[in-house]
Amino acid sequence: MTSDRVSALSLAEQASLTSGATAWTTTPVRDAVRALTLSDGPHGIRRPAGDGPGVSFLAASLPATCFPPAVTLGSTWDTGLAHRVGAALAREASAFGVDVILGPGVNIKRSPLCGRNFEYLSEDPHVSGRMGAAVVTGIQSLGIGACVKHFAVNNQETDRMRVSADVDERTLRELYLPAFEHIVREARPYTVMCSYNRVNGVHASRHRGLLTGVLREEWGFDGLVMSDWGAVNDRVAALAAGLDLEMPPTGTDQEIVTAVEEGRLAASAVATAAERVLRLRDRVDRAEHLAAWDADAHHELAREAARSGAVLLKNDDGLLPLDPHSRQRIAVIGEFARTPRYQGHGSSRVTPTRLDTAWDALRAQAGPEVTLAFAPGFTLDGTPDAAMAAEAVALAAEADTALLFLGLPDSAETEGLDRTDLDLPAAQLALLRHVAAVCPRVAVVLANGSVVTVADWQHDATAVLEAWLGGQAGGSALADLLFGAHSPSGKLTESIPLRLRDTPSHLHFPGQDGHSVYGEGRYVGYRHYDTLDLPVAYPFGHGLSYTTFRYDDLDVEQTGENAWTVRATVTNTGSRAGAEVVQLYLAFDEPRPTRPRHELRGFAKLRLEPGRSDRAEFRLTGRDLARWSTARGGWRVDPGAFTVEVGASSRDIRLRTPLWTPGDEILDPLTEMSSLGEWLAHPTGAALLTEHLASLPFATTLADSDARLLEAAAQVPLRKFTGFGLGVTPDHVRALVAAAAEREDR
Ligand code: BGC
């Protein structure tokens, strides 16, 4: 429906609202509609120093807090923290006059090779959806708009503007869409950004099924859909499909006007898109714009997020934390300790307000008894430097403990390119070997935005702390953890495989000839490894602490039909304060797998002082049990048994209890092609078969058949029994279908 305020605009003015004026602003209309300002996103505000036709849209940006990218924020599993980071982003946006932040990014990490995994939250849609929703509600709590991206199935950078993600419907519904669905339904983002790629052959920017059918009609999205930057190929088709705003502008508004004049595009489609731009303006106009933000407080928040997202992969002999007050010599080795890698490359790159280094922070936190010395060990461009390595090894030989800062070079992880391997640079691994040979206590601290393999080298490290990309305060966050002011509490939101070729998409990624076939289906990450019981280096959900936790008292309360509340007690059994990410999985044990062995359906992060306990609480609904039925074209809960599992990782289940569901009890309509088994399982169908066919040879033959034959016959569509001399005629079958439909209608 066209509102008066849209009708008051000419067609050309309406069309102008559906594209940007510059790379970062929408088009103003006279003094009736102001321009809105959009800015990347997702982990800091990237506000270019200028805007306008002459300014490259990758121009340097004004200083803003560089929070840890999504890989690290996701690994915190802390929705409250994600909300606070979202609110902080909004404060900075408001001070810059920005109306919409282009984030969060919630695409699934289908392959660890995706060059943009550092900008995404998880291989799992439940984590991505919950953490993404928390960022959105945080941003929008100040009236600034969030933009959930990239909708949809944008899981690689190779050929990203053309490639077709060829994915089956069930995989789409169960793996690639649920994070978006949850965020749209629960957090009500003001905007969504479509992706560059095609989905099953159709560009996302003109995919009516996704932009209108799924997003608006099914999920009730009432905001604005904008294009990714340059994702539109056909303005008219995109607008007709449900894309409201093309960014950045391509000077094609006249195409819209002409299409309407020639009857190729409904005038109402333009008016609807224009109305959505106005609605966005109404929403963001409610934001209060601050003059400035508290840079110190935001830096501290960035530090907390970096600290909470680091994952302690191993810690043999309790090597970490190091005591900052005992006499010891610590060799700090690796250029990353002095020149941190703290974010990835591309549109999300933020100019930080300041930058902490681990080297400075370790010195600041070490007591007078500690002797610290630094050697770079390697160059960041990867060129082997024997003298540099020898200096570092000599330093390690003199030390009680070596802290070795390893990681991927800056160029390895960037928007627009995928990686081709999961390895750390060879020069760094050679250095680790030599350091380990002279120093028995080696802690490796990793800087990387997506997983690296550890299986080939981790025996040389006593401890491994995966610090991801820590944002601008990552250096001090590391000192907080290494010296034990805080215990690590991050957990993996993506599995670490033993080898690249173990990854389920390996045979398909990144595709060829414009197609990436999602042949692994919904078996991505732990859904693959756990279903097939394959070894991994570290499983999904893994992460150690300096303390230990005990799980007891699993309790399930049925609160309704297909509704339960699950509770479990977690106790800090160690001697330090810590936080535990408690995970809930639902497991379906099937003789022949039709779904992943188990799937995450809940998580809670509990902070506990030594000796203290708390209850983790989760709610389960029918949707948590459901699978997407392609036959039904909707969600379906099958009747049967399943298991609630509560644990510390996907491979460390501590408590479990069996449950049973009657299913959703929705009966699918019976047709001539419904199988005999489906007819018999259907109360009306079974009754009708007895009434109509009991006197025929059909019934006697079935009654005389052995169990195996009956099992086979159960799979045969009813109509097929007409050919076997069993007395069943096509008229019988038609009459049965009609009678079934009639009784179901009543
Ligand atoms: C990226 C988006 C980003 C946009 C604007 C695109 O290349 O895919 O994530 O928001 O540029 O910088």
PDB file of N, CA and C in Angstrom, residues 482-525:
ATOM      1  N   LEU A 482      47.739 -14.605  30.025  1.00  0.00           N
ATOM      2  CA  LEU A 482      49.011 -15.322  30.218  1.00  0.00           C
ATOM      3  C   LEU A 482      49.501 -15.202  31.656  1.00  0.00           C
ATOM      4  N   PHE A 483      49.252 -14.053  32.290  1.00  0.00           N
ATOM      5  CA  PHE A 483      49.657 -13.879  33.692  1.00  0.00           C
ATOM      6  C   PHE A 483      48.530 -14.221  34.668  1.00  0.00           C
ATOM      7  N   GLY A 484      47.401 -14.677  34.148  1.00  0.00           N
ATOM      8  CA  GLY A 484      46.381 -15.253  35.020  1.00  0.00           C
ATOM      9  C   GLY A 484      45.478 -14.264  35.745  1.00  0.00           C
ATOM     10  N   ALA A 485      45.476 -12.987  35.350  1.00  0.00           N
ATOM     11  CA  ALA A 485      44.514 -12.072  35.962  1.00  0.00           C
ATOM     12  C   ALA A 485      43.093 -12.537  35.634  1.00  0.00           C
ATOM     13  N   HIS A 486      42.947 -13.203  34.496  1.00  0.00           N
ATOM     14  CA  HIS A 486      41.667 -13.790  34.085  1.00  0.00           C
ATOM     15  C   HIS A 486      41.939 -15.174  33.532  1.00  0.00           C
ATOM     16  N   SER A 487      40.931 -16.032  33.652  1.00  0.00           N
ATOM     17  CA  SER A 487      41.065 -17.373  33.073  1.00  0.00           C
ATOM     18  C   SER A 487      40.465 -17.379  31.668  1.00  0.00           C
ATOM     19  N   PRO A 488      41.066 -18.095  30.730  1.00  0.00           N
ATOM     20  CA  PRO A 488      40.443 -18.208  29.406  1.00  0.00           C
ATOM     21  C   PRO A 488      39.047 -18.820  29.532  1.00  0.00           C
ATOM     22  N   SER A 489      38.117 -18.352  28.696  1.00  0.00           N
ATOM     23  CA  SER A 489      36.766 -18.909  28.742  1.00  0.00           C
ATOM     24  C   SER A 489      36.148 -19.007  27.355  1.00  0.00           C
ATOM     25  N   GLY A 490      36.953 -18.771  26.316  1.00  0.00           N
ATOM     26  CA  GLY A 490      36.423 -18.908  24.961  1.00  0.00           C
ATOM     27  C   GLY A 490      36.351 -20.373  24.571  1.00  0.00           C
ATOM     28  N   LYS A 491      35.462 -20.664  23.642  1.00  0.00           N
ATOM     29  CA  LYS A 491      35.382 -22.023  23.108  1.00  0.00           C
ATOM     30  C   LYS A 491      35.255 -21.959  21.592  1.00  0.00           C
ATOM     31  N   LEU A 492      35.635 -23.038  20.947  1.00  0.00           N
ATOM     32  CA  LEU A 492      35.646 -23.066  19.480  1.00  0.00           C
ATOM     33  C   LEU A 492      34.226 -23.029  18.920  1.00  0.00           C
ATOM     34  N   THR A 493      33.992 -22.115  17.990  1.00  0.00           N
ATOM     35  CA  THR A 493      32.718 -22.137  17.269  1.00  0.00           C
ATOM     36  C   THR A 493      32.922 -22.781  15.899  1.00  0.00           C
ATOM     37  N   GLU A 494      34.120 -23.312  15.694  1.00  0.00           N
ATOM     38  CA  GLU A 494      34.395 -24.076  14.476  1.00  0.00           C
ATOM     39  C   GLU A 494      35.372 -25.191  14.830  1.00  0.00           C
ATOM     40  N   SER A 495      35.188 -26.346  14.209  1.00  0.00           N
ATOM     41  CA  SER A 495      36.053 -27.492  14.483  1.00  0.00           C
ATOM     42  C   SER A 495      37.440 -27.223  13.922  1.00  0.00           C
ATOM     43  N   ILE A 496      38.468 -27.739  14.588  1.00  0.00           N
ATOM     44  CA  ILE A 496      39.815 -27.696  14.002  1.00  0.00           C
ATOM     45  C   ILE A 496      40.119 -29.092  13.467  1.00  0.00           C
ATOM     46  N   PRO A 497      40.164 -29.213  12.143  1.00  0.00           N
ATOM     47  CA  PRO A 497      40.372 -30.539  11.563  1.00  0.00           C
ATOM     48  C   PRO A 497      41.831 -30.964  11.682  1.00  0.00           C
ATOM     49  N   LEU A 498      42.065 -32.260  11.545  1.00  0.00           N
ATOM     50  CA  LEU A 498      43.449 -32.716  11.520  1.00  0.00           C
ATOM     51  C   LEU A 498      44.129 -32.229  10.248  1.00  0.00           C
ATOM     52  N   ARG A 499      43.427 -32.357   9.140  1.00  0.00           N
ATOM     53  CA  ARG A 499      44.008 -31.992   7.845  1.00  0.00           C
ATOM     54  C   ARG A 499      42.938 -31.309   7.004  1.00  0.00           C
ATOM     55  N   LEU A 500      43.376 -30.488   6.067  1.00  0.00           N
ATOM     56  CA  LEU A 500      42.422 -29.822   5.176  1.00  0.00           C
ATOM     57  C   LEU A 500      41.526 -30.840   4.485  1.00  0.00           C
ATOM     58  N   ARG A 501      42.124 -31.961   4.035  1.00  0.00           N
ATOM     59  CA  ARG A 501      41.301 -32.888   3.250  1.00  0.00           C
ATOM     60  C   ARG A 501      40.272 -33.642   4.087  1.00  0.00           C
ATOM     61  N   ASP A 502      40.311 -33.486   5.389  1.00  0.00           N
ATOM     62  CA  ASP A 502      39.229 -34.059   6.212  1.00  0.00           C
ATOM     63  C   ASP A 502      37.974 -33.187   6.187  1.00  0.00           C
ATOM     64  N   THR A 503      38.099 -31.953   5.751  1.00  0.00           N
ATOM     65  CA  THR A 503      36.944 -31.047   5.858  1.00  0.00           C
ATOM     66  C   THR A 503      35.870 -31.476   4.854  1.00  0.00           C
ATOM     67  N   PRO A 504      34.605 -31.496   5.302  1.00  0.00           N
ATOM     68  CA  PRO A 504      33.562 -32.111   4.480  1.00  0.00           C
ATOM     69  C   PRO A 504      33.345 -31.462   3.114  1.00  0.00           C
ATOM     70  N   SER A 505      33.645 -30.171   2.973  1.00  0.00           N
ATOM     71  CA  SER A 505      33.410 -29.540   1.671  1.00  0.00           C
ATOM     72  C   SER A 505      34.621 -29.665   0.747  1.00  0.00           C
ATOM     73  N   HIS A 506      35.638 -30.403   1.198  1.00  0.00           N
ATOM     74  CA  HIS A 506      36.906 -30.388   0.474  1.00  0.00           C
ATOM     75  C   HIS A 506      36.786 -30.755  -1.007  1.00  0.00           C
ATOM     76  N   LEU A 507      35.927 -31.714  -1.332  1.00  0.00           N
ATOM     77  CA  LEU A 507      35.832 -32.149  -2.731  1.00  0.00           C
ATOM     78  C   LEU A 507      35.038 -31.161  -3.587  1.00  0.00           C
ATOM     79  N   HIS A 508      34.424 -30.184  -2.968  1.00  0.00           N
ATOM     80  CA  HIS A 508      33.520 -29.286  -3.713  1.00  0.00           C
ATOM     81  C   HIS A 508      33.949 -27.826  -3.676  1.00  0.00           C
ATOM     82  N   PHE A 509      34.800 -27.460  -2.749  1.00  0.00           N
ATOM     83  CA  PHE A 509      35.102 -26.049  -2.490  1.00  0.00           C
ATOM     84  C   PHE A 509      36.309 -25.610  -3.302  1.00  0.00           C
ATOM     85  N   PRO A 510      36.320 -24.508  -4.000  1.00  0.00           N
ATOM     86  CA  PRO A 510      35.241 -23.520  -4.146  1.00  0.00           C
ATOM     87  C   PRO A 510      34.454 -23.690  -5.444  1.00  0.00           C
ATOM     88  N   GLY A 511      34.523 -24.869  -6.073  1.00  0.00           N
ATOM     89  CA  GLY A 511      33.740 -25.107  -7.273  1.00  0.00           C
ATOM     90  C   GLY A 511      34.444 -24.672  -8.545  1.00  0.00           C
ATOM     91  N   GLN A 512      33.721 -24.759  -9.629  1.00  0.00           N
ATOM     92  CA  GLN A 512      34.286 -24.506 -10.947  1.00  0.00           C
ATOM     93  C   GLN A 512      33.184 -24.044 -11.880  1.00  0.00           C
ATOM     94  N   ASP A 513      33.578 -23.354 -12.936  1.00  0.00           N
ATOM     95  CA  ASP A 513      32.618 -22.951 -13.968  1.00  0.00           C
ATOM     96  C   ASP A 513      31.393 -22.251 -13.376  1.00  0.00           C
ATOM     97  N   GLY A 514      31.641 -21.467 -12.376  1.00  0.00           N
ATOM     98  CA  GLY A 514      30.542 -20.672 -11.834  1.00  0.00           C
ATOM     99  C   GLY A 514      29.607 -21.403 -10.888  1.00  0.00           C
ATOM    100  N   HIS A 515      29.953 -22.621 -10.494  1.00  0.00           N
ATOM    101  CA  HIS A 515      29.074 -23.350  -9.568  1.00  0.00           C
ATOM    102  C   HIS A 515      29.865 -23.923  -8.404  1.00  0.00           C
ATOM    103  N   SER A 516      29.352 -23.754  -7.214  1.00  0.00           N
ATOM    104  CA  SER A 516      29.905 -24.403  -6.047  1.00  0.00           C
ATOM    105  C   SER A 516      28.815 -25.338  -5.540  1.00  0.00           C
ATOM    106  N   VAL A 517      29.036 -26.616  -5.720  1.00  0.00           N
ATOM    107  CA  VAL A 517      28.009 -27.597  -5.365  1.00  0.00           C
ATOM    108  C   VAL A 517      28.166 -27.945  -3.885  1.00  0.00           C
ATOM    109  N   TYR A 518      27.112 -27.741  -3.130  1.00  0.00           N
ATOM    110  CA  TYR A 518      27.172 -28.004  -1.692  1.00  0.00           C
ATOM    111  C   TYR A 518      26.905 -29.493  -1.440  1.00  0.00           C
ATOM    112  N   GLY A 519      27.834 -30.308  -1.974  1.00  0.00           N
ATOM    113  CA  GLY A 519      27.631 -31.750  -1.967  1.00  0.00           C
ATOM    114  C   GLY A 519      27.625 -32.367  -0.584  1.00  0.00           C
ATOM    115  N   GLU A 520      28.275 -31.706   0.379  1.00  0.00           N
ATOM    116  CA  GLU A 520      28.302 -32.253   1.748  1.00  0.00           C
ATOM    117  C   GLU A 520      26.977 -31.996   2.473  1.00  0.00           C
ATOM    118  N   GLY A 521      26.093 -31.236   1.831  1.00  0.00           N
ATOM    119  CA  GLY A 521      24.779 -30.993   2.420  1.00  0.00           C
ATOM    120  C   GLY A 521      24.879 -30.327   3.778  1.00  0.00           C
ATOM    121  N   ARG A 522      24.063 -30.836   4.718  1.00  0.00           N
ATOM    122  CA  ARG A 522      24.070 -30.180   6.030  1.00  0.00           C
ATOM    123  C   ARG A 522      25.155 -30.732   6.934  1.00  0.00           C
ATOM    124  N   TYR A 523      26.013 -31.597   6.404  1.00  0.00           N
ATOM    125  CA  TYR A 523      27.088 -32.175   7.221  1.00  0.00           C
ATOM    126  C   TYR A 523      28.328 -31.282   7.144  1.00  0.00           C
ATOM    127  N   VAL A 524      28.235 -30.137   7.783  1.00  0.00           N
ATOM    128  CA  VAL A 524      29.329 -29.159   7.826  1.00  0.00           C
ATOM    129  C   VAL A 524      29.910 -29.186   9.236  1.00  0.00           C
ATOM    130  N   GLY A 525      31.238 -29.114   9.338  1.00  0.00           N
ATOM    131  CA  GLY A 525      31.885 -29.042  10.656  1.00  0.00           C
ATOM    132  C   GLY A 525      31.550 -30.265  11.498  1.00  0.00           C
TER     133      GLY A 525
END
